[in-house]
mmCIF file of N, CA and C in Angstrom:
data_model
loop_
_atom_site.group_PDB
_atom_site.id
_atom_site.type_symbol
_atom_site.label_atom_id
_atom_site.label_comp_id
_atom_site.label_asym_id
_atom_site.label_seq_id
_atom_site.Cartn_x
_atom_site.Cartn_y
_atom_site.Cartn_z
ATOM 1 N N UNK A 205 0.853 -1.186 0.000
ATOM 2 C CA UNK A 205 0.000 0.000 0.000
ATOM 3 C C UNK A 205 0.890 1.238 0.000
ATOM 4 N N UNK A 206 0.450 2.026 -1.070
ATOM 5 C CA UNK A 206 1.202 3.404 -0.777
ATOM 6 C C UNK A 206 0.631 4.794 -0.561
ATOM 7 N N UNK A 207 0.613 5.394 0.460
ATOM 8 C CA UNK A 207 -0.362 6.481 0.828
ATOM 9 C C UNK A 207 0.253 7.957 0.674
ATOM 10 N N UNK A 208 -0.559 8.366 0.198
ATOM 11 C CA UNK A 208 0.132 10.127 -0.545
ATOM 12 C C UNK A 208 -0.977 11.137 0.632
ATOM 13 N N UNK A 209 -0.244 11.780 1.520
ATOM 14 C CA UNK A 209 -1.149 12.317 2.261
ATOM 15 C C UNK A 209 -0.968 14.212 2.043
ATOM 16 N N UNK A 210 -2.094 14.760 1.579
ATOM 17 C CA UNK A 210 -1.659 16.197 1.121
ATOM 18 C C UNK A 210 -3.086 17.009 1.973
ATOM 19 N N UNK A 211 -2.883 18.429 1.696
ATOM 20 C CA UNK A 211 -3.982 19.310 2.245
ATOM 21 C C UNK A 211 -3.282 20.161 3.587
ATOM 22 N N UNK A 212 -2.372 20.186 3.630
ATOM 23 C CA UNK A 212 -2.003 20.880 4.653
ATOM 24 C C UNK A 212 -1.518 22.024 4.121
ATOM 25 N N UNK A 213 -1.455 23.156 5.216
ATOM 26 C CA UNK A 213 -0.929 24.402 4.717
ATOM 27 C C UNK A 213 -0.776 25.610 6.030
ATOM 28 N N UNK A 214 -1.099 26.732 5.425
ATOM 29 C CA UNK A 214 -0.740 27.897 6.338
ATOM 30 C C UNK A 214 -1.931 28.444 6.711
ATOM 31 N N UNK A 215 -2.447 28.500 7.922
ATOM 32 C CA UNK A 215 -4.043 28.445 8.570
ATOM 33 C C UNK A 215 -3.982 29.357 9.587
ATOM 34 N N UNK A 216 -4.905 30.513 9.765
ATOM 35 C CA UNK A 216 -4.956 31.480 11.031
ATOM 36 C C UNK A 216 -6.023 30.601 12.168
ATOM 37 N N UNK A 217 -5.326 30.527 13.329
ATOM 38 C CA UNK A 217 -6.535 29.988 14.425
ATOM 39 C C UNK A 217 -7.901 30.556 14.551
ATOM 40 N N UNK A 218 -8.697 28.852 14.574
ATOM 41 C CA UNK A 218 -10.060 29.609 14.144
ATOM 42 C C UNK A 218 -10.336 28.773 12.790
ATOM 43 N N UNK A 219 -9.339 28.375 11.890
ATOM 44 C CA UNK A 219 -9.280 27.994 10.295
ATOM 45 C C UNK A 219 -9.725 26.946 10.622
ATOM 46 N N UNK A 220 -10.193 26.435 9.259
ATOM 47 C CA UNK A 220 -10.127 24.808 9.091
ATOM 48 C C UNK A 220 -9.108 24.256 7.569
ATOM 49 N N UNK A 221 -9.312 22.985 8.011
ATOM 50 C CA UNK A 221 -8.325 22.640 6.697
ATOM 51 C C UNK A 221 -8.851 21.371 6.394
ATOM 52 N N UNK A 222 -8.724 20.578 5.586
ATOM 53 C CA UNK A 222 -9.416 19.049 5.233
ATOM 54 C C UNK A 222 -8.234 18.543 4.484
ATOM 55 N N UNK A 223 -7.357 17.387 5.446
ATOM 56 C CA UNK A 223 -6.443 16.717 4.840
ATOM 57 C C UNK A 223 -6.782 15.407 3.950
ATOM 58 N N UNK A 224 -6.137 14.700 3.091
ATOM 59 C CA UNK A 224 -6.588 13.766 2.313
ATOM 60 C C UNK A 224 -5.352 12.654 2.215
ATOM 61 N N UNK A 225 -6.117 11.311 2.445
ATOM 62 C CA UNK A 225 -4.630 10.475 2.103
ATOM 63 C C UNK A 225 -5.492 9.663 1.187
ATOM 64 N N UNK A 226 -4.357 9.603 -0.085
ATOM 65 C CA UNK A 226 -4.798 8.708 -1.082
ATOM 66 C C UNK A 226 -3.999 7.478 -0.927
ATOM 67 N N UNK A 227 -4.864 6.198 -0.959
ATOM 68 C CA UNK A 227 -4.330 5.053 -0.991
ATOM 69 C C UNK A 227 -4.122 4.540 -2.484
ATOM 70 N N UNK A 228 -2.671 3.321 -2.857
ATOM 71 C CA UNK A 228 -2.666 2.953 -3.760
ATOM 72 C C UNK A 228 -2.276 1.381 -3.815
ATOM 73 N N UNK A 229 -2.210 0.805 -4.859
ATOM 74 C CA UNK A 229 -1.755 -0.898 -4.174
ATOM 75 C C UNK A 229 -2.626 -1.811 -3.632
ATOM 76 N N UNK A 230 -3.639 -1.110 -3.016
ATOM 77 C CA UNK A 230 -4.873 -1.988 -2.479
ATOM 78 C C UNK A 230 -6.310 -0.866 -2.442
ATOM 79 N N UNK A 231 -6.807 -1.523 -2.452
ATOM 80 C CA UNK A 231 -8.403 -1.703 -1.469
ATOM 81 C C UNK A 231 -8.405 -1.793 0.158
ATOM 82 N N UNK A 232 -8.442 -0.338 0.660
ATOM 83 C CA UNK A 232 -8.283 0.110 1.785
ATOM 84 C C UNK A 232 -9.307 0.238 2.821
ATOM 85 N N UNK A 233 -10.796 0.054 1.915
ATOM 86 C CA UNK A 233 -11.861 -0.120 2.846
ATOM 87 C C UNK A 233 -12.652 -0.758 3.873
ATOM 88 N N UNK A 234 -11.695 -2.185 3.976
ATOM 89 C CA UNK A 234 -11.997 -2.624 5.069
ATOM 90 C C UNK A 234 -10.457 -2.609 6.038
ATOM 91 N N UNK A 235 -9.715 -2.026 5.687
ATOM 92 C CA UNK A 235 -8.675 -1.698 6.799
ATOM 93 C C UNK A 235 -8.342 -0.565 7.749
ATOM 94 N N UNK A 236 -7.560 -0.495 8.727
ATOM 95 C CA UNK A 236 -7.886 0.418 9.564
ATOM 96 C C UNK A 236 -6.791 1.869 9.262
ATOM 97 N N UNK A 237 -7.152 3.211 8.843
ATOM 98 C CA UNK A 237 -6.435 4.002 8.466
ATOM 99 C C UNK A 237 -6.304 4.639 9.364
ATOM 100 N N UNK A 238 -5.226 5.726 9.887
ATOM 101 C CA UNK A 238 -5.399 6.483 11.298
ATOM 102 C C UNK A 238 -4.280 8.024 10.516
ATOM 103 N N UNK A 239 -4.654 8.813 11.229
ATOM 104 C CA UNK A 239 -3.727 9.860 11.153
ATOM 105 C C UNK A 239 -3.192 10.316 12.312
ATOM 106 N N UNK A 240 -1.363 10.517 12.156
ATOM 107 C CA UNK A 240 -0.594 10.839 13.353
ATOM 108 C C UNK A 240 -0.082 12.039 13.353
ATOM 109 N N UNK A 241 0.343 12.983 13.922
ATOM 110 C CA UNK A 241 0.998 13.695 14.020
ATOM 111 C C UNK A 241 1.918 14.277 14.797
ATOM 112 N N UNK A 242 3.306 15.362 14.566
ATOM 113 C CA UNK A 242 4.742 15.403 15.037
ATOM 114 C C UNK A 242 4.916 16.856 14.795
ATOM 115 N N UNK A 243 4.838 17.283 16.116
ATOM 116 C CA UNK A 243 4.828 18.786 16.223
ATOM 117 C C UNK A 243 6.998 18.675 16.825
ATOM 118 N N UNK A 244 7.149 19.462 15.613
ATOM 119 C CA UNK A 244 8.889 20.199 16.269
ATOM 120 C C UNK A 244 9.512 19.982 17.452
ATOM 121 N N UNK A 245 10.389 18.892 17.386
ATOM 122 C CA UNK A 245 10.973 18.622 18.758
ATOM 123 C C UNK A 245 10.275 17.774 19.946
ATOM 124 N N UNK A 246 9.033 16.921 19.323
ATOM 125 C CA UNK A 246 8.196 16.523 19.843
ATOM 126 C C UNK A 246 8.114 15.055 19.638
ATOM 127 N N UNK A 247 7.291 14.035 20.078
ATOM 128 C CA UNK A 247 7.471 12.665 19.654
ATOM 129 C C UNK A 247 6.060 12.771 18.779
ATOM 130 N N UNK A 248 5.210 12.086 18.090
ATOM 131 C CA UNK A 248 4.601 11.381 17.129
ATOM 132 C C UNK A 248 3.632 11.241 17.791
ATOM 133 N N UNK A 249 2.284 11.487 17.870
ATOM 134 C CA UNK A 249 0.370 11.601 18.570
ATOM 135 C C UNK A 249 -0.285 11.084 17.811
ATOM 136 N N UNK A 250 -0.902 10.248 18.411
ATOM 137 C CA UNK A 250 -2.107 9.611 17.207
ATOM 138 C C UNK A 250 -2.993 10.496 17.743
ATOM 139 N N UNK A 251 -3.778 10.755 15.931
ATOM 140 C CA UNK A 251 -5.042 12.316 16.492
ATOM 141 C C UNK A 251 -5.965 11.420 15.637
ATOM 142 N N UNK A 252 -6.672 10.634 15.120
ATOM 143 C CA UNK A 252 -7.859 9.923 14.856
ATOM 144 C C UNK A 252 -7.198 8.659 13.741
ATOM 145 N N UNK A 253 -8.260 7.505 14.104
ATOM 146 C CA UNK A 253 -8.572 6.318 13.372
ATOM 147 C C UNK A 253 -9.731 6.251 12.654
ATOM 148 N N UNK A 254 -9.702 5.587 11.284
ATOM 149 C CA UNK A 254 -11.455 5.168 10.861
ATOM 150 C C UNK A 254 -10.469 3.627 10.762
ATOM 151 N N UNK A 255 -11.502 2.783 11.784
ATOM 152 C CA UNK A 255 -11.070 1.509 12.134
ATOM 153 C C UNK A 255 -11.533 0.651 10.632
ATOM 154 N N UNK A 256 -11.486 -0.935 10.459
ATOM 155 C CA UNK A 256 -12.107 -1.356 9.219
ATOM 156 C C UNK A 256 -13.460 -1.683 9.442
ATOM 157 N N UNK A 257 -14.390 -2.163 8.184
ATOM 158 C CA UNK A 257 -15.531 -1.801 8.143
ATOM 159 C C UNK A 257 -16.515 -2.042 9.593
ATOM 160 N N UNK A 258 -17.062 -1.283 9.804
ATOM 161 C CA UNK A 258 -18.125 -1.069 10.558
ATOM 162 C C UNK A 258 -17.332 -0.618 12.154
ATOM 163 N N UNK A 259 -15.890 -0.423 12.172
ATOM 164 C CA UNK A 259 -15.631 -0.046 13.407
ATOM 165 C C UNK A 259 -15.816 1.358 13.837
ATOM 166 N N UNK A 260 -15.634 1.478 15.005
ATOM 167 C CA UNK A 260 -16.001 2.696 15.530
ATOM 168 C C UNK A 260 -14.174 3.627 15.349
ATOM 169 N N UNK A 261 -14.220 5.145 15.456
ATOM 170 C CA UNK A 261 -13.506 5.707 14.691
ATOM 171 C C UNK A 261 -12.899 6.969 16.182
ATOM 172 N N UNK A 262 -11.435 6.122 16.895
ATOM 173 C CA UNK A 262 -11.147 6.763 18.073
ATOM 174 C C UNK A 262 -10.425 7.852 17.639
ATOM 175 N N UNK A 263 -10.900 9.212 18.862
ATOM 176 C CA UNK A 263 -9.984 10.148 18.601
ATOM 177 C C UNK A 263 -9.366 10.581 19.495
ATOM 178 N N UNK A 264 -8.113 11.247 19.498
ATOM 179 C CA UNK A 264 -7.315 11.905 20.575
ATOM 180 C C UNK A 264 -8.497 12.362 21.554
ATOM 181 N N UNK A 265 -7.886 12.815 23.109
ATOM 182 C CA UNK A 265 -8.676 13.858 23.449
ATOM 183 C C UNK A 265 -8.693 15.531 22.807
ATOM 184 N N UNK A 266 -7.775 15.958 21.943
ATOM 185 C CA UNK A 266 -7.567 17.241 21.792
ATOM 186 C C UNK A 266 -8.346 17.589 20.545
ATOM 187 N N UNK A 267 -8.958 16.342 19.904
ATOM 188 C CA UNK A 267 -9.226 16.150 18.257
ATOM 189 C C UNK A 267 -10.822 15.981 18.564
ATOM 190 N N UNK A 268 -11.329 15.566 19.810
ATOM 191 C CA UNK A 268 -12.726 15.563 19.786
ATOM 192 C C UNK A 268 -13.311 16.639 19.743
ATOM 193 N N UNK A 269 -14.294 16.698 19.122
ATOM 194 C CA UNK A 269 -15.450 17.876 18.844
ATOM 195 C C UNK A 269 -14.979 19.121 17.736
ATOM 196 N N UNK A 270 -13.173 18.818 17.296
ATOM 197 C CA UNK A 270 -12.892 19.799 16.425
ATOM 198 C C UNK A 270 -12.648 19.045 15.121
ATOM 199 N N UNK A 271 -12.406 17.767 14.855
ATOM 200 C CA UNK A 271 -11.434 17.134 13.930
ATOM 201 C C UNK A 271 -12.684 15.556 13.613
ATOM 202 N N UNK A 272 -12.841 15.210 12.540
ATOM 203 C CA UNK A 272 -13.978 14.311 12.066
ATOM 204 C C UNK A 272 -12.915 13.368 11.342
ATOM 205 N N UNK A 273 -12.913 12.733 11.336
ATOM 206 C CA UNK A 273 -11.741 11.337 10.428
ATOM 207 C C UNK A 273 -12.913 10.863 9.547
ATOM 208 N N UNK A 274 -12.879 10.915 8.105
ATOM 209 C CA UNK A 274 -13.865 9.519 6.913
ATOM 210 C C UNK A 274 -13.418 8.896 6.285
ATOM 211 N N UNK A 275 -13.924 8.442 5.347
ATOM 212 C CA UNK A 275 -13.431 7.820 4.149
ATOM 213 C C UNK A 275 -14.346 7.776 2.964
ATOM 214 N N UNK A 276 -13.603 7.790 2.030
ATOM 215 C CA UNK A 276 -14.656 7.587 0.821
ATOM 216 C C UNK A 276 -14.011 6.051 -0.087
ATOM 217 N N UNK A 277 -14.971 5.111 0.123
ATOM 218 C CA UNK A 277 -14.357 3.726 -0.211
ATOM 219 C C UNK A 277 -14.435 3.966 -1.665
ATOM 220 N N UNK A 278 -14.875 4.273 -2.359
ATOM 221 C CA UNK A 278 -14.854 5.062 -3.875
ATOM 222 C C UNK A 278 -14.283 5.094 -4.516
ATOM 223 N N UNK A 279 -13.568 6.129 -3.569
ATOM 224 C CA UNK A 279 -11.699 6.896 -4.160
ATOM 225 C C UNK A 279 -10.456 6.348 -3.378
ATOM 226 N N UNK A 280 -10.971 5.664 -2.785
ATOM 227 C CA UNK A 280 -9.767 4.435 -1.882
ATOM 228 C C UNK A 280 -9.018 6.263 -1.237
ATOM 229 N N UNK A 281 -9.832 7.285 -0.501
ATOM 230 C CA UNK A 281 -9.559 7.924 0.531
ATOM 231 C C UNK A 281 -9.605 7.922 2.046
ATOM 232 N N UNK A 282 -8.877 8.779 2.226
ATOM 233 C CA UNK A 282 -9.497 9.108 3.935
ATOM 234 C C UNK A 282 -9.199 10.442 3.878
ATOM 235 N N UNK A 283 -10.488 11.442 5.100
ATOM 236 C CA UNK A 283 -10.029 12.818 4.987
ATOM 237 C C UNK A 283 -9.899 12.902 6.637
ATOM 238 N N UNK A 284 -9.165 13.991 6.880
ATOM 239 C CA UNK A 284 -9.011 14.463 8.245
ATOM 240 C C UNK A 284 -9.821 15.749 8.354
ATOM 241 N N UNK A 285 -10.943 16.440 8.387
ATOM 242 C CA UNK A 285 -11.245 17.525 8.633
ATOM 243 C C UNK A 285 -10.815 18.102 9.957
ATOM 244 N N UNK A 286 -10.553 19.312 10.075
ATOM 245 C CA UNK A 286 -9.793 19.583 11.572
ATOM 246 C C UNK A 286 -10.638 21.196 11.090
ATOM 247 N N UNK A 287 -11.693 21.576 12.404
ATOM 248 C CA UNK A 287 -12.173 22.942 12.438
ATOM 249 C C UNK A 287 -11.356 23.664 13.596
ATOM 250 N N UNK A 288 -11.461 24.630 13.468
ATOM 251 C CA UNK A 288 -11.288 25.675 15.204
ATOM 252 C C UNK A 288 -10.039 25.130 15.559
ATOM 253 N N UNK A 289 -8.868 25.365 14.101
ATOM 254 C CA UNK A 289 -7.442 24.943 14.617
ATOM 255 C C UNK A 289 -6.562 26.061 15.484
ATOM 256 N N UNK A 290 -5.693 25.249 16.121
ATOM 257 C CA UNK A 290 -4.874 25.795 17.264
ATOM 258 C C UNK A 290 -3.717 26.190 17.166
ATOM 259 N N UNK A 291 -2.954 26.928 17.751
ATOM 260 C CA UNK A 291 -1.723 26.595 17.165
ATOM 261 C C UNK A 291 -1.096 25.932 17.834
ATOM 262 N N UNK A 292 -1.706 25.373 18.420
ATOM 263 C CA UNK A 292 -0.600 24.053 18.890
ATOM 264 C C UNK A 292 -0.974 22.522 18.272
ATOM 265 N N UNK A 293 -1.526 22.877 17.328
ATOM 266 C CA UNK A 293 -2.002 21.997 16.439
ATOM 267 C C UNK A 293 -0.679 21.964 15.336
ATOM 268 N N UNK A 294 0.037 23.299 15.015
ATOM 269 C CA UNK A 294 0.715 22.707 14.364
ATOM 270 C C UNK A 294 1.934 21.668 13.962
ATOM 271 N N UNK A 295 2.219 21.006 12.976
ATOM 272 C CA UNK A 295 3.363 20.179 13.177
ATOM 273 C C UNK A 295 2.932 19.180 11.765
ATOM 274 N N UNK A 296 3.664 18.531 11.179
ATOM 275 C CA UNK A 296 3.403 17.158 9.872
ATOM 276 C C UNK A 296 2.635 16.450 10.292
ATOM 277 N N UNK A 297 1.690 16.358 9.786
ATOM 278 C CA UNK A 297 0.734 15.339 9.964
ATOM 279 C C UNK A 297 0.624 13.871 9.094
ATOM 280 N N UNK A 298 0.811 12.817 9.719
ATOM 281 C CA UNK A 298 0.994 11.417 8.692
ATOM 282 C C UNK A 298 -0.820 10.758 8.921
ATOM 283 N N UNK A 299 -0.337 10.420 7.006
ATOM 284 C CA UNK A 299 -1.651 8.946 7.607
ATOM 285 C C UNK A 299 -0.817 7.650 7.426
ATOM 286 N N UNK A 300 -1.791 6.940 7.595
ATOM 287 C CA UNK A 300 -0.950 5.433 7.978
ATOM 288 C C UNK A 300 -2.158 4.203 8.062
ATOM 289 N N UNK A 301 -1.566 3.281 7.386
ATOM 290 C CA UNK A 301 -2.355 2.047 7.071
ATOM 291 C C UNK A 301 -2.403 0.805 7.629
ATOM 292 N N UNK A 302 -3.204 0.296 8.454
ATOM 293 C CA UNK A 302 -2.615 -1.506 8.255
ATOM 294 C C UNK A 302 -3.978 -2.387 7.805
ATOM 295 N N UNK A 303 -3.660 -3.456 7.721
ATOM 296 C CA UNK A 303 -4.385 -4.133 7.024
ATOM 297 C C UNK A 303 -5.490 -4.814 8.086
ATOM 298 N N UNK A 304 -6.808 -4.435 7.583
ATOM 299 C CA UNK A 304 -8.090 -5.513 8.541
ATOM 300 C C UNK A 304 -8.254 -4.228 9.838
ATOM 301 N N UNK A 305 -9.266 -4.491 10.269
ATOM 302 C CA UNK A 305 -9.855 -3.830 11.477
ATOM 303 C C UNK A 305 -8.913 -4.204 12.867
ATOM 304 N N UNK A 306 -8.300 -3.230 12.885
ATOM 305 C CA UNK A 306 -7.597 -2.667 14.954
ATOM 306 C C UNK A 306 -8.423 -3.041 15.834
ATOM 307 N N UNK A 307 -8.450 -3.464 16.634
ATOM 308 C CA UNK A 307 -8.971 -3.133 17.818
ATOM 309 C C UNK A 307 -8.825 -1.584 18.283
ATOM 310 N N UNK A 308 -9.371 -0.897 19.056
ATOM 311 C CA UNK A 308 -9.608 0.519 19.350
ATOM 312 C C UNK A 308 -7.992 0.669 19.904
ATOM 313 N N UNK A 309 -7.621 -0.562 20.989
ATOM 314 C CA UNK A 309 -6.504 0.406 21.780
ATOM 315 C C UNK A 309 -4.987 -0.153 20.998
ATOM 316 N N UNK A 310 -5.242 -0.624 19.849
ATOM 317 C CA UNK A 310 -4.290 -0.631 18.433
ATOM 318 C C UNK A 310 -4.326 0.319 17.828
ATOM 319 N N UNK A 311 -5.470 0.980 17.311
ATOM 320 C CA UNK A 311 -5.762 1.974 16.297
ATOM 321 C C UNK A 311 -4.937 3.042 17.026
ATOM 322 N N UNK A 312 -4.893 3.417 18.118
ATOM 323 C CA UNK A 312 -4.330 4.429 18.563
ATOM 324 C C UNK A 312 -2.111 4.427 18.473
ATOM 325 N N UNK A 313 -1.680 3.526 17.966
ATOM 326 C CA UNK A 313 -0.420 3.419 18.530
ATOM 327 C C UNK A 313 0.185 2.930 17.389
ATOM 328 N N UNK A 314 1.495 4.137 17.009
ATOM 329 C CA UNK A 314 1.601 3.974 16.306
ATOM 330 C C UNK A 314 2.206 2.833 15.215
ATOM 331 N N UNK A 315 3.170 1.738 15.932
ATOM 332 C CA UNK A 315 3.876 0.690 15.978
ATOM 333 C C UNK A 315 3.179 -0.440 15.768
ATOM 334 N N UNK A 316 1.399 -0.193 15.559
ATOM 335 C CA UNK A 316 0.428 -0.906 15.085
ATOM 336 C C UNK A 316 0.334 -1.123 12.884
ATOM 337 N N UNK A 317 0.894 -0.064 12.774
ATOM 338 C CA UNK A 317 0.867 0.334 11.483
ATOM 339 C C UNK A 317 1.977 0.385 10.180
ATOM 340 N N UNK A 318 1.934 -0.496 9.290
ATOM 341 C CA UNK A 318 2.666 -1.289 8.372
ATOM 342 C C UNK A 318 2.952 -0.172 7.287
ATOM 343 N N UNK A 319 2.027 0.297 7.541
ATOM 344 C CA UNK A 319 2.036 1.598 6.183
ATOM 345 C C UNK A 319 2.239 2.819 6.471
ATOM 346 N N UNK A 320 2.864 3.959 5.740
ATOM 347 C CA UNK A 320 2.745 5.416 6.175
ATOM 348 C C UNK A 320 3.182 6.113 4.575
ATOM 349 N N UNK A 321 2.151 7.366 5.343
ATOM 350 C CA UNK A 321 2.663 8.150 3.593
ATOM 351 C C UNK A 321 3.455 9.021 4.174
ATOM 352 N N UNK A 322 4.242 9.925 3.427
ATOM 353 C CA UNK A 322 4.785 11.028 3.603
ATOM 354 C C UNK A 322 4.095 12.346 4.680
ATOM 355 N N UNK A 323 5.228 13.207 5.126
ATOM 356 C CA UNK A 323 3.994 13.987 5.862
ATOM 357 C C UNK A 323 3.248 15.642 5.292
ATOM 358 N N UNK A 324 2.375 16.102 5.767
ATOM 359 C CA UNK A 324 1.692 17.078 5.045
ATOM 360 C C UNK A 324 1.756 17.866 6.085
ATOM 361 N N UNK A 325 2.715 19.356 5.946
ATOM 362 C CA UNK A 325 2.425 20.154 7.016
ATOM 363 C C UNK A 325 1.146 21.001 6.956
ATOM 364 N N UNK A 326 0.767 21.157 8.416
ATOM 365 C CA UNK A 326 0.116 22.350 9.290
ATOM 366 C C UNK A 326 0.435 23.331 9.780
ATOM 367 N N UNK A 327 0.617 24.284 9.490
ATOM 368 C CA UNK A 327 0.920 25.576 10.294
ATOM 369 C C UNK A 327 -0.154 26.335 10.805
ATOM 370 N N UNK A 328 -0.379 26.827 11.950
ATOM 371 C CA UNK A 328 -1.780 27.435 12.249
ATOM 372 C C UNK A 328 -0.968 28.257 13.242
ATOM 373 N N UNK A 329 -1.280 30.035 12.660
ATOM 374 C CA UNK A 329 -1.077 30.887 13.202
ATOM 375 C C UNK A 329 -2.090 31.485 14.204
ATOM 376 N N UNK A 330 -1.107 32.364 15.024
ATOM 377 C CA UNK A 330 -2.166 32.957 16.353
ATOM 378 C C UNK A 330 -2.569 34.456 16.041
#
């Protein structure tokens, strides 16, 4: 699987942004996709999962109520919508793949995950 993850950019707090990882190599819709992210000098956060089919879709605590994880089985996507960004939100954001449905307290970590695309920065000014 090879995942191209883009949509990031330069955002005033308050912004939103809608990241996108395109999958290639497979049929990604029943596997579990998650997006991580690595703020400067920092270690690596898992900020949401869409688990495989029919699982439920965990998010950070900092990502609830601002940040929605989907997919469109379609376009073999996943999007990250992130509203009412922070700036401490910013930093590269990865998605990342593995194969078949996580369990919830897998989906979260990152050493669960076989696949990764490149990263897509965030910058969100104050």
């Amino acid at each position: 699987v090879q995942l191209q993850a883009s949509g990031g950019g330069l955002v005033q707090a308050g912004g939103s942004l809608r990241l996108s990882c395109a999958a290639s190599g497979r049929t990604i819709s029943t596997d579990t996709v998650a997006w991580f992210r690595r703020a400067l000098g920092e270690e690596r956060e898992f900020v949401a999962a869409v688990r495989g089919a029919g699982g439920s879709s965990p998010y950070a605590n900092f990502a609830k109520g601002r940040f929605t994880i989907s997919r469109d089985n379609a376009k073999n996507m996943v999007y990250l919508q992130m509203n009412n960004l922070k700036p401490e939100d910013t930093g590269a954001y990865y998605c990342a793949a593995q194969f078949g449905r996580l369990i919830t307290s897998s989906a979260t970590v990152a050493s669960s995950y076989d696949f990764w695309g490149q990263g897509t920065l965030v910058t969100v000014s104050s």
